[in-house]
C-alpha positions as MATLAB code, in Angstrom:
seq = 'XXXXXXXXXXXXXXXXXXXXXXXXXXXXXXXXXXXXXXXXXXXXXXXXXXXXXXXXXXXXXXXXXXXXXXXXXXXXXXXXXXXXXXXXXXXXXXXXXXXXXXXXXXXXXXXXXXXXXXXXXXXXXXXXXXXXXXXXXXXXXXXXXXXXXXXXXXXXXXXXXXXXXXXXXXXXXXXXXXXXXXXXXXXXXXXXXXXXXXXXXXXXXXXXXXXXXXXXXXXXXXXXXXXXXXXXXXXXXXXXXXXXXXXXXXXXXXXXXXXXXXXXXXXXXXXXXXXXXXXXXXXXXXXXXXXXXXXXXXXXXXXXXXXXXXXXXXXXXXXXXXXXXXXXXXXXXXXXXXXXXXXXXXXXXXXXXXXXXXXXXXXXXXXXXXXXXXXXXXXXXXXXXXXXXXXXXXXXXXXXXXXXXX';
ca = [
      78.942  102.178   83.291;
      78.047  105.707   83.862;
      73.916  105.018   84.166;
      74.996  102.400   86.789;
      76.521  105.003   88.796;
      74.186  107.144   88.943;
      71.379  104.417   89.125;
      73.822  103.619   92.705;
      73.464  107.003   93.639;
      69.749  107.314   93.758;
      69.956  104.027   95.647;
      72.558  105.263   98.319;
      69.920  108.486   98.238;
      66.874  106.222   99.137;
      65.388  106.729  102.820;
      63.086  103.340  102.785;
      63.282  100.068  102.092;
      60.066  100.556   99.247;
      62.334  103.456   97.467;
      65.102  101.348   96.824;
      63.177   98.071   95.933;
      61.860   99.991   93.250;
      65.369  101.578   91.903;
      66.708   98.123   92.238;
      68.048   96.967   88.891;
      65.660   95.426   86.725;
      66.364   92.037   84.075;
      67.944   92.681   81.254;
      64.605   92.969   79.238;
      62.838   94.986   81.229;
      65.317   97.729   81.714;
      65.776   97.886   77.451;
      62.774   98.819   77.956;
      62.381  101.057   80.127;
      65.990  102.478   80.003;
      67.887  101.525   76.393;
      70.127  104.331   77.262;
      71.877  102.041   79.893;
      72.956   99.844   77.501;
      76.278  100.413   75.335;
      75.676   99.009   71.613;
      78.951   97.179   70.180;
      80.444   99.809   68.026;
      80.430  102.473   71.135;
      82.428   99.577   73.147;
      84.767   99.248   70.489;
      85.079  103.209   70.203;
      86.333  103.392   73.857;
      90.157  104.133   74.308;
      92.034  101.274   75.082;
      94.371  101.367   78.401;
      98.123  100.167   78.344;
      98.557   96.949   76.769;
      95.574   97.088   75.228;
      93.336   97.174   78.327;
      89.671   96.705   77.765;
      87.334   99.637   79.282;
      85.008   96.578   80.330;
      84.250   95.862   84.190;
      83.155   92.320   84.755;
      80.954   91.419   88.242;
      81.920   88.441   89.926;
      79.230   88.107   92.646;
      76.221   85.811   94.863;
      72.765   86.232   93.839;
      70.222   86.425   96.660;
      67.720   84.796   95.404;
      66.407   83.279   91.742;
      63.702   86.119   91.475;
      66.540   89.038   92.208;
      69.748   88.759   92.325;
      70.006   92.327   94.155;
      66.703   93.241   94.935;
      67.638   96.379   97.244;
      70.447   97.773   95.070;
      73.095   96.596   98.013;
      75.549   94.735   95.870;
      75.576   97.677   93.003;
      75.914  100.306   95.634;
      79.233   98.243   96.866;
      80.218   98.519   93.210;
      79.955  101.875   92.623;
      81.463  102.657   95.695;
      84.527  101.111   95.001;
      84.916  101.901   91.271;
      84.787  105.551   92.543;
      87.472  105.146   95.082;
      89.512  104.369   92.339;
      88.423  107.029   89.794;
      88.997  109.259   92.851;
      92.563  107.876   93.070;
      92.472  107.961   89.322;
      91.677  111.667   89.350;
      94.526  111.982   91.973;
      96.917  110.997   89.829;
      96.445  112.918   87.010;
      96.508  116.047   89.402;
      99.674  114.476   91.275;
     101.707  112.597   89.018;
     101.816  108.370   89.128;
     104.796  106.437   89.737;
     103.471  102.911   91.172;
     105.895  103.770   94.297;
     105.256  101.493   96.925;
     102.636  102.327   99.952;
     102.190  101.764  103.622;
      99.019   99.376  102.385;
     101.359   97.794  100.009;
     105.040   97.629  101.163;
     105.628   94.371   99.410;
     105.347   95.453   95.665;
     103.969   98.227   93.690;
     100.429   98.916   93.553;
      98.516   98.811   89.648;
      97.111  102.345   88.527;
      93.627  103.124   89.692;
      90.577  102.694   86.789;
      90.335  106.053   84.816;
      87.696  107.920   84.731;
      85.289  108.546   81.366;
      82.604  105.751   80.092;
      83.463  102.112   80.423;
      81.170   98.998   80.142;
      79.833   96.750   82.285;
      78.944   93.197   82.295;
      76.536   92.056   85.294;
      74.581   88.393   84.385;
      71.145   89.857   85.800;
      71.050   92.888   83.483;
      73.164   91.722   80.773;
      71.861   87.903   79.535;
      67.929   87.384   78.858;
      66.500   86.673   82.392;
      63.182   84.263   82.994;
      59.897   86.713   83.729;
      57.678   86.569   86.780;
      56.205   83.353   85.649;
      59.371   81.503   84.899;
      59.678   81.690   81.290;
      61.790   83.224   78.387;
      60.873   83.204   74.701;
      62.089   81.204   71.932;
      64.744   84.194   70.834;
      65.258   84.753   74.426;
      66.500   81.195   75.534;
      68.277   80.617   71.636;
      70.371   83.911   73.708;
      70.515   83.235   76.713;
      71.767   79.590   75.680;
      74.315   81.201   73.618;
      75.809   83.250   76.316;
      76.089   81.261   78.716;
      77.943   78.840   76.079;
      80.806   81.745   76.136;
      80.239   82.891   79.846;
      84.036   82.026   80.107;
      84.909   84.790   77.957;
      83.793   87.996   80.056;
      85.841   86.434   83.299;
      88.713   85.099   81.502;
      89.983   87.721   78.894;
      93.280   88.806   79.369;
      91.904   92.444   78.839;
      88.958   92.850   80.799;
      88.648   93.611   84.405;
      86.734   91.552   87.510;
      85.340   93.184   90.196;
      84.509   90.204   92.970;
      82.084   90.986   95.637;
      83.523   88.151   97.837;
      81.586   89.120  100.978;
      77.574   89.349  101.082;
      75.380   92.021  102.085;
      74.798   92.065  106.090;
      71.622   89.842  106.841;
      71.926   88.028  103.430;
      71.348   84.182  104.208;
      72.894   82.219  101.674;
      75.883   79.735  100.615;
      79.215   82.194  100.717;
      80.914   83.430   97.500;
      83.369   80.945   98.473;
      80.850   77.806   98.877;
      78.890   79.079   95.575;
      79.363   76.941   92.137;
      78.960   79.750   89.628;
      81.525   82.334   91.722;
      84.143   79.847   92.158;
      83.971   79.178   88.054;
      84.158   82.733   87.578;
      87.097   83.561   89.920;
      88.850   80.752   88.976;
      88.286   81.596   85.394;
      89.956   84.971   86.328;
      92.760   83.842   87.831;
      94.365   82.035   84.889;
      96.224   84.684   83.210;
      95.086   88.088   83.837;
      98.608   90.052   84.664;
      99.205   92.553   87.152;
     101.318   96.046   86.288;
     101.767   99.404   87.762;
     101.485  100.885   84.114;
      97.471   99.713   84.016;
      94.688   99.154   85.916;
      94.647   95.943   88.279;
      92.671   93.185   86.549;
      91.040   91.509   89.474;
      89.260   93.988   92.532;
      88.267   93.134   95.519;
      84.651   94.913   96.743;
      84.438   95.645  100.245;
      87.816   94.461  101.024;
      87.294   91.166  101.080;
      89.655   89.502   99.541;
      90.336   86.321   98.125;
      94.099   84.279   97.624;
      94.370   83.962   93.716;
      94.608   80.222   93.052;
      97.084   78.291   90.608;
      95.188   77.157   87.219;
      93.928   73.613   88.050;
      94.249   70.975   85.552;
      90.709   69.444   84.231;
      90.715   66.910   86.714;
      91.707   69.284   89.518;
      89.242   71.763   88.993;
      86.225   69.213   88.426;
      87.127   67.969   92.090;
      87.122   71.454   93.579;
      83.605   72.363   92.158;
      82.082   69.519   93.269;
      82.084   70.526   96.290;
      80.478   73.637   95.866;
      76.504   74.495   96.038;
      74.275   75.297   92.809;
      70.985   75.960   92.675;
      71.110   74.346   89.339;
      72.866   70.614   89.842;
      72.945   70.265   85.996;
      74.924   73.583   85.871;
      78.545   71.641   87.532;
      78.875   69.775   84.226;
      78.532   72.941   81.549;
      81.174   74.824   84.555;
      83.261   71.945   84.202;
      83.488   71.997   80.206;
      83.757   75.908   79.980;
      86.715   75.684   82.179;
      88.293   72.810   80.335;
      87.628   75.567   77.030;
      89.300   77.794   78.595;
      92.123   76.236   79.909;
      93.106   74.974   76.854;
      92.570   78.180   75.482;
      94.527   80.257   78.028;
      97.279   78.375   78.868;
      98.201   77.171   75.235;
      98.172   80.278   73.512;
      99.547   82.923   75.391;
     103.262   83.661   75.693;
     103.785   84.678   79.239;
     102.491   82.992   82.345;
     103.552   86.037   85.129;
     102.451   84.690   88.639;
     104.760   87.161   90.469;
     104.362   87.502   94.428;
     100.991   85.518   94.891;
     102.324   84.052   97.966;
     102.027   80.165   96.532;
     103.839   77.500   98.394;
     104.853   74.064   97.429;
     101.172   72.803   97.024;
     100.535   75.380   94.670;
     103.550   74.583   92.660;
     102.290   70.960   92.043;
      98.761   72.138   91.224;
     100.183   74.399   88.437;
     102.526   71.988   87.346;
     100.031   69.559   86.329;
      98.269   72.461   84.269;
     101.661   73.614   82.668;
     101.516   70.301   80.564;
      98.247   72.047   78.692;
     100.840   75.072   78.202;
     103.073   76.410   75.701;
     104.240   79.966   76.602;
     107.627   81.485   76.253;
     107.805   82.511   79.764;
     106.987   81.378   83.042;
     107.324   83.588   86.129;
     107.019   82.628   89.844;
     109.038   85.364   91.048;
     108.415   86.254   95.016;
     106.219   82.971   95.528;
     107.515   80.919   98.322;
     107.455   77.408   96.311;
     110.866   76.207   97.594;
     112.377   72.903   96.468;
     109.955   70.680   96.364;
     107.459   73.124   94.538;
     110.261   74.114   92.045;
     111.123   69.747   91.739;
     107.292   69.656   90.586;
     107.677   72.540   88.226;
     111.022   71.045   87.092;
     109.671   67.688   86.723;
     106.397   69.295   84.413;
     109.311   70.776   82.513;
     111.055   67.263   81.365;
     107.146   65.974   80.552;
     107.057   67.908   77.381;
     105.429   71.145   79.333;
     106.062   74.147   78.121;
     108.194   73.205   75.071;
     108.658   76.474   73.509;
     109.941   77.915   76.857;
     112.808   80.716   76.509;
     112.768   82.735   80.050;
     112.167   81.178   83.346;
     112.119   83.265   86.305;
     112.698   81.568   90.083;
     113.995   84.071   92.087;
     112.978   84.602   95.769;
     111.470   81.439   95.605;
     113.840   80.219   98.667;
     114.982   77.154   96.586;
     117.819   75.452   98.088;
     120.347   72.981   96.895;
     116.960   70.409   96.171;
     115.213   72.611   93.987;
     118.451   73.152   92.110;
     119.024   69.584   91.796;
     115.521   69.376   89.829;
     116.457   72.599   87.637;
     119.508   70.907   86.526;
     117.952   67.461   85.627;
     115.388   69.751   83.756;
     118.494   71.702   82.139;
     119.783   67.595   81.167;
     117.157   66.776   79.380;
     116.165   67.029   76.015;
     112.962   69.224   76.765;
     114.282   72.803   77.281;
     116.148   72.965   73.597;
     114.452   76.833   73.599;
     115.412   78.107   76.452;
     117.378   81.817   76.786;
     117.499   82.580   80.669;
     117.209   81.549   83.706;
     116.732   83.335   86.509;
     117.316   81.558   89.901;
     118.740   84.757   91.718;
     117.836   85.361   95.665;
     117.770   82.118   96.495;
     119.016   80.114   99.164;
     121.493   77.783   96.641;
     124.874   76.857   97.909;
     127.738   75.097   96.589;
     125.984   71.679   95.970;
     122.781   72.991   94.437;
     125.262   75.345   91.986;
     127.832   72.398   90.769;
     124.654   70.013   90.209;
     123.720   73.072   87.775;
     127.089   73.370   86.085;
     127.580   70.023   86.063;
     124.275   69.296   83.514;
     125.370   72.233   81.576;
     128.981   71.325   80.934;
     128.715   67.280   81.041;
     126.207   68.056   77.630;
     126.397   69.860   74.895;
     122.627   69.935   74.111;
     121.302   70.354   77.548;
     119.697   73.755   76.812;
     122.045   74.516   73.784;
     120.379   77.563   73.580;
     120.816   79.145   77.563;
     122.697   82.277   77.552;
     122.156   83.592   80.628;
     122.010   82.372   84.041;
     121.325   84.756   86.956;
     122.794   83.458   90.297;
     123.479   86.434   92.199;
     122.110   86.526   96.064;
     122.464   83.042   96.806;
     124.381   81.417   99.469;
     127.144   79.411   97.184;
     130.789   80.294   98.221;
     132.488   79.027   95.472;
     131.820   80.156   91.845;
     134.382   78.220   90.225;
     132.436   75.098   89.206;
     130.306   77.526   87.154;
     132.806   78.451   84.884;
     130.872   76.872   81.907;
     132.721   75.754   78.485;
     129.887   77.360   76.337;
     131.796   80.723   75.752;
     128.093   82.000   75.060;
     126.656   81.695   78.606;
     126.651   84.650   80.621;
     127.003   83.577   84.119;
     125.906   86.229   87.236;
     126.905   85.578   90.615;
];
């Protein structure tokens, strides 16, 4: 990461157009050659100190190629890089000096803002220097294509680990004349990819940044089926390329969604549509939590999640958070029918607090929990509090194990 930043600086110091063509970054190949020092082998990655949670000192770069010869070919898309990783070792710096406590800012009043990347060495992953590129007359090697075939196999992996970071240059370079980030096949993969699971937290680094300030909504997962009809709609140079996208993301799905623990989708402003398009991938899922706190799904987005929830989604689920999700009495209509069935026999809490649930939407609740003994046998706690209910009576619940807060 550090040769990258200074190769950016002796591009930001070019004065011509011929200077900085020839500081562009060159294929992977070439610059082994030329530069082996840029490259970190795989025991020095492993030797680099691990952020909170296990963070991954690994920068991934999510961006539009201008053409099949270059990607970059006048250094303006590493430049916007570098320029924003070192706002945020700046801030990082800051910090140290100053203190962190992820308070909240006036460019984020809404939540609390992730720690800036630290400064020291890091690793980068960036396609055109990183994976065996085709030479000036079109052509790799034997060993060359054996890796490049093999990389691409996995490409999933760099955008999709938990652990790793993506930088997305979502805007293009003044003057570029090309499909947008948005319009592009292999972009939309790789953001989508990212958006799975990566978590947010002001004790680490943010997981997905934005170059130039152009930023993207973070999508729902898509199921198979969803995701294939969203990418076909998008431009590749390559037309055979939409059906290799297609099975990496199926990989990963699977991969993402049924083995982690915790699906935390806190305050990513999803409405009802976005509740139905994640339902359909929570069937794939089996975590222990699911949290759509501060997402605007209201009832009918919580009566999809609900209704994934009594399809066998999610069957080792303990904790579900819902609140500020302005559910009303029709969302908790679905939650309770969810609560009745025989699905959620692992759930601990629920968490339907700052809501808009009033004395309807509460007895439907109390009602599945006290007409059945093994509707979630297992809940012991339910958080109610900041809802619109007058009455808490009908929640006194039989099971002397439930902790009720209103």
């Amino acid at each position: 990461g550090s040769w990258l930043q200074a190769r950016a600086a002796l591009l930001a110091a070019a004065t011509s157009k011929e200077e900085r063509a020839a500081l562009a970054l060159p294929r992977r190949q070439d610059l082994e050659a030329s530069d082996s020092d840029a490259f970190l082998s795989l025991e020095e990655v492993r030797k680099l100190p691990l952020g909170p949670f296990g963070k991954l000192r690994v920068l991934v770069l999510s961006y539009c190629w201008k053409g099949a010869d270059h990607p970059d070919p006048d250094g303006e898309q590493l430049m916007r890089f570098a320029e924003t990783l070192a706002r945020e070792q700046d801030a990082a710096l800051c910090t140290m000096q100053k203190g962190y406590s992820g308070a909240r800012t006036e460019s984020n009043k809404t939540g609390y803002e992730p720690k800036p990347f630290p400064l020291g060495e890091f690793g980068v992953f960036m396609d055109w220097a990183s994976l065996h590129q085709k030479d000036g007359q079109g052509n790799r090697t034997d060993a060359e294509a054996a890796a490049f075939r093999y990389a691409l196999e996995r490409m999933q992996v760099w955008y999709g680990h938990l652990q790793t970071t993506v930088y997305v240059l979502a805007s293009l370079p003044e003057g570029w004349s090309r499909s947008s980030y948005e319009e592009s096949g292999w972009p939309t993969f790789e953001y989508s990819v990212a958006s799975l699971v990566k978590q947010s937290s002001i004790h680490s680094w943010a997981p997905i940044v934005f170059v130039a300030g152009a930023e993207l909504s973070r999508p729902p997962p898509l199921s198979t089926e969803g995701f294939e009809k969203h990418i076909s709609t998008k431009v590749f140079t390559n037309g055979s390329d939409i059906s290799m996208v297609c099975d990496l993301y199926d990989q990963t799905l699977l991969c993402s969604l049924g083995n982690g623990d915790e699906l935390k989708y806190i305050d990513l402003k999803w409405g009802e549509e976005d509740a139905h398009k994640l339902a359909e991938s929570l069937l794939l899922a089996d975590a222990k939590t699911l949290n759509l706190y501060r997402n605007p799904i209201k009832d009918r987005g919580a009566t999809s999640i609900a209704a994934a929830l009594t399809c066998c989604a999610l069957p080792g689920l303990q904790c579900i958070y819902l609140g500020k999700t302005g559910l009303g009495d029709g969302g908790a209509h679905a939650i309770a029918n969810a609560l009745e069935s025989a699905f959620l026999t692992e759930l601990l809490e629920l968490w339907l607090n700052k809501n808009n649930i009033a004395d309807a939407g509460v007895l439907a609740i109390a009602r599945a929990l006290n007409r059945n003994e093994h509707a979630s046998p297992r809940l012991i706690k339910l958080e109610l509090s900041e809802n619109k209910f007058q009455e808490p009576a009908p929640l006194l619940s039989k099971r002397a194990s439930l902790e009720v807060l209103v």
